Amino acid sequence: MPGAAAPAVLLACTLALGSPAFAGTLRGSIVGGREVAPHSRPYMASLQLDEKHICGAVLVRPRWVLTATHCEVAWNLSDFRVVLGAHNLNTPEPTQQVFNITRAVPYPLYNAQQDIHDIQLLKLHTSACRTSSVRPMPLPGRNRDLRPGSQCHVMGWGETTGHDDPSAALLEATVVVQPQDTCNTSWRGALTRDMLCASTGTRERRGVCVGNSGGPLFCRGQLQGVVSFSSMVCGSPHFPDVYTRVSAYVSWIRDVLQHY
């Protein structure tokens, strides 16, 4: 795995965590997104299989990241890793911290057929070093609903239009929370109260696609959603992207953090 010299502030972390990552071919996409300022989203994590990005994740505590359960890692933890502090996944940046995963804790009532309770916590082999490029994201209050019309941001690595080659740089798209009944009309009643959906609210295509599962929906300075599923037509205005509503799981998250 390619390495790079680390600045003094990261030297101890680099010795413990491994070399900066080089992810190779990417499989994610943010449709209608824009590149963010490098390292301006310090909570963003890349979940990788055999050193290739497969899902987004978000740092919620120094040793824990939150992602979607359908980003299955429990079958062979040793094949997966988490990369923090990255902006360009094709560059071995000195800000990057690389972790093995020692435990996967999916929500116990997860149902893959119905896409419900699609949330899990992954424990890193050691705590992340807090830097300007690596910092946890605050959790929301318990069972706090987002009002329809709330503006949020979803982020990940990949395409900007849904038709071009993937970008290795971190991208972000602005989306708007949609009413639950609108979502259920589009998705034929598939959404539960523990989900929320978001789109542009217009005819413009903007949102998530393959590879952005597990990534964060960031609203009003807090983590409000985890990417769960979307339409086959990425960013479709007719089928808003669906997220696991994090506020519904805050008690469970805190319980896992305390007991594991």
C-alpha atoms as one frame of an Amber mdcrd trajectory, in Angstrom:
protein
   0.000   0.000   0.000   1.552   3.358  -0.964   2.661   5.501   1.948   3.526
   9.129   2.559   5.419  11.051   5.166   3.139  12.342   7.934   3.467  15.695
   9.671   4.601  15.633  13.303   1.085  16.050  14.679   0.048  12.816  12.925
   3.227  10.799  13.454   1.928   8.799  16.416  -1.337   8.136  14.604   0.443
   7.059  11.437   2.560   4.571  13.340  -0.539   3.089  14.949  -3.003   3.321
  12.090  -1.074   2.542   8.932  -0.151   4.409   5.786  -2.407   6.849   3.925
  -4.870   5.142   1.619  -4.858   4.670  -2.128  -8.296   3.456  -3.117  -7.883
   2.652  -6.815 -11.093   2.311  -8.845 -14.156   3.941  -7.262 -17.759   2.786
  -7.399 -19.661   5.712  -5.907 -21.501   8.714  -7.235 -23.104  11.982  -6.161
 -25.296  13.213  -9.006 -25.450  16.977  -9.468 -22.861  17.506  -6.757 -19.917
  19.855  -6.383 -16.456  19.320  -4.973 -16.076  20.519  -1.390 -13.066  22.404
  -0.061 -10.410  19.790   0.801 -10.807  18.364   4.316 -13.744  20.642   5.144
 -15.921  17.632   6.063 -13.722  16.051   8.763 -16.374  13.554   9.896 -16.596
  11.873   6.471 -15.294   8.306   6.201 -14.678   5.888   3.342 -15.558   2.244
   3.988 -13.351   0.121   1.755 -13.233  -3.520   0.688  -9.835  -4.702  -0.532
  -8.757  -1.030  -0.549 -11.620   0.057  -2.850 -14.330   2.473  -1.740 -17.717
   0.752  -1.426 -19.733   2.849   1.041 -19.725   6.099   2.902 -19.645   6.305
   6.688 -19.460   9.008   9.319 -17.288   9.347  12.414 -19.489   9.736  15.512
 -16.907   8.978  18.212 -13.104   8.650  18.021 -13.378   4.866  17.734 -16.750
   4.450  16.028 -18.239   5.150  12.608 -21.891   4.920  11.597 -22.987   3.488
   8.251 -25.766   1.434   6.626 -26.231  -2.220   7.570 -26.537  -3.249   3.926
 -22.869  -2.246   3.584 -22.171  -5.738   4.897 -18.860  -6.143   6.674 -19.590
  -8.708   9.392 -18.914 -11.716   7.141 -15.177 -10.957   7.019 -14.035  -7.908
   8.962 -10.397  -8.395   8.006 -11.146  -7.558   4.344 -12.510  -4.121   5.216
 -11.002  -0.881   6.424 -12.079   2.674   7.211 -10.251   5.741   5.906 -10.641
   9.097   7.649  -9.196  12.481   6.733  -9.461  11.891   2.981 -10.413  14.307
   0.239  -9.039  12.604  -2.869  -9.142   8.822  -2.594  -6.659   8.403  -5.437
  -3.983  10.355  -3.585  -2.049   9.149  -0.504  -2.722  12.314   1.496  -0.778
  12.809   4.753  -4.038  13.775   6.503  -5.480  10.287   6.035  -5.844   7.844
   8.918  -6.472   4.186   8.092  -8.181   1.719  10.429  -9.014  -1.943  10.660
 -12.502  -2.845  11.900 -12.742  -4.967  15.041 -16.514  -5.138  15.499 -19.675
  -4.585  13.476 -22.879  -3.876  15.419 -25.929  -3.783  13.121 -29.277  -2.701
  14.490 -30.825  -5.988  15.703 -34.129  -5.583  13.825 -32.561  -4.857  10.433
 -34.632  -6.317   7.592 -32.855  -6.507   4.235 -36.019  -7.376   2.303 -37.876
  -4.286   3.492 -34.819  -2.012   3.890 -35.833  -1.107   7.428 -33.519  -0.294
  10.361 -30.651   0.055   7.880 -28.030   1.320  10.314 -24.930  -0.100  11.979
 -21.911   0.937  14.021 -18.358  -0.146  13.203 -15.646  -0.155  15.867 -12.151
   0.855  14.777  -9.073  -0.975  16.020  -7.907   2.180  17.792  -9.166   5.709
  18.344  -8.847   8.274  15.589  -6.541  11.194  16.273  -8.532  14.414  16.288
  -7.088  16.873  13.765  -8.410  19.625  11.528  -9.149  16.867   8.969 -10.621
  14.258  11.350 -13.399  15.121  13.788 -16.661  13.423  14.887 -20.046  14.724
  13.760 -22.611  15.615  16.472 -25.630  13.362  16.865 -29.128  14.869  16.769
 -31.511  14.954  19.689 -33.522  11.784  20.268 -36.633  11.399  18.071 -36.387
  14.930  16.698 -38.178  15.245  13.375 -36.907  17.354  10.504 -39.525  19.597
   8.986 -40.282  19.140   5.288 -38.474  21.845   3.378 -35.365  21.655   5.568
 -32.219  22.105   3.499 -29.560  19.427   3.965 -26.329  18.227   2.398 -25.379
  14.710   1.318 -21.806  13.836   0.441 -19.674  11.086  -1.022 -17.089  10.159
  -3.622 -17.945   9.685  -7.285 -19.654  11.053 -10.385 -21.007  14.575 -10.786
 -23.671  13.858 -13.419 -24.402  10.132 -13.326 -22.822   9.665 -16.777 -19.151
  10.592 -16.423 -16.205   8.783 -14.886 -16.104   8.807 -11.081 -14.299  11.666
  -9.400 -11.906  10.706  -6.639 -12.602  13.978  -4.789 -15.280  14.327  -2.116
 -18.505  15.757  -3.547 -21.569  17.265  -1.911 -25.122  17.936  -3.075 -27.761
  20.166  -1.509 -31.147  18.477  -1.086 -34.454  19.286   0.593 -36.372  17.062
   3.024 -39.676  15.977   1.466 -43.015  15.280   3.208 -43.425  11.671   4.306
 -46.637  11.225   2.322 -44.875  12.447  -0.830 -42.135   9.893  -0.254 -44.587
   7.083   0.317 -46.517   7.984  -2.822 -43.291   7.634  -4.812 -42.129   4.495
  -3.007 -45.555   2.810  -2.710 -45.757   2.996   1.065 -42.306   1.530   1.725
 -41.172   4.241   4.140 -41.561   3.857   7.891 -41.439   6.573  10.518 -37.770
   5.701  11.068 -36.902   6.881   7.548 -36.828  10.238   5.807 -36.413  11.191
   2.178 -34.888  14.106   0.344 -34.514  15.420  -3.200 -34.218  18.779  -4.937
 -37.984  19.254  -4.856 -37.702  20.296  -8.515 -37.144  18.519 -11.823 -33.394
  18.742 -11.385 -31.527  15.464 -10.883 -29.459  15.641  -7.736 -28.694  13.105
  -5.022 -27.021   9.790  -4.322 -26.216   6.661  -6.287 -24.386   3.332  -5.970
 -21.470   3.584  -3.563 -22.870   6.384  -1.407 -24.814   4.047   0.863 -24.044
   4.688   4.503 -22.967   8.276   3.923 -24.280  11.148   6.042 -27.151  13.550
   5.524 -26.038  16.713   7.299 -28.692  19.238   8.364 -28.398  22.275  10.638
 -24.989  21.224  11.891 -26.014  17.699  12.867 -26.110  14.190  11.458 -29.747
  13.554  10.534 -29.668  10.682   8.044 -27.684   7.717   6.750 -28.062   6.922
   3.034 -30.165   3.762   2.690 -31.558   3.394  -0.846 -32.355   5.329  -3.998
 -33.862   4.950  -7.442 -32.100   3.097 -10.249 -32.142   6.513 -11.963 -29.677
   8.252  -9.670 -30.898  11.544  -8.246 -34.357  11.100  -9.754 -36.736  13.918
  -8.735 -39.609  11.411  -8.976 -38.119   8.996  -6.423 -36.529  10.928  -3.543
 -33.478   9.312  -1.950 -34.274   7.468   1.276 -32.285   7.771   4.499 -32.380
   6.055   7.865 -33.488   8.748  10.327 -30.659   8.891  12.862 -32.662  10.615
  15.613 -34.811   7.471  15.921 -31.717   5.456  16.863 -29.833   7.801  19.192
 -30.682   5.767  22.318 -29.454   2.570  20.646 -26.294   4.287  19.383 -25.447
   5.568  22.857 -26.109   2.150  24.363 -23.712   0.483  21.900 -21.036   3.121
  22.509 -21.314   2.548  26.243 -21.318  -1.266  26.297 -18.926  -2.198  23.475
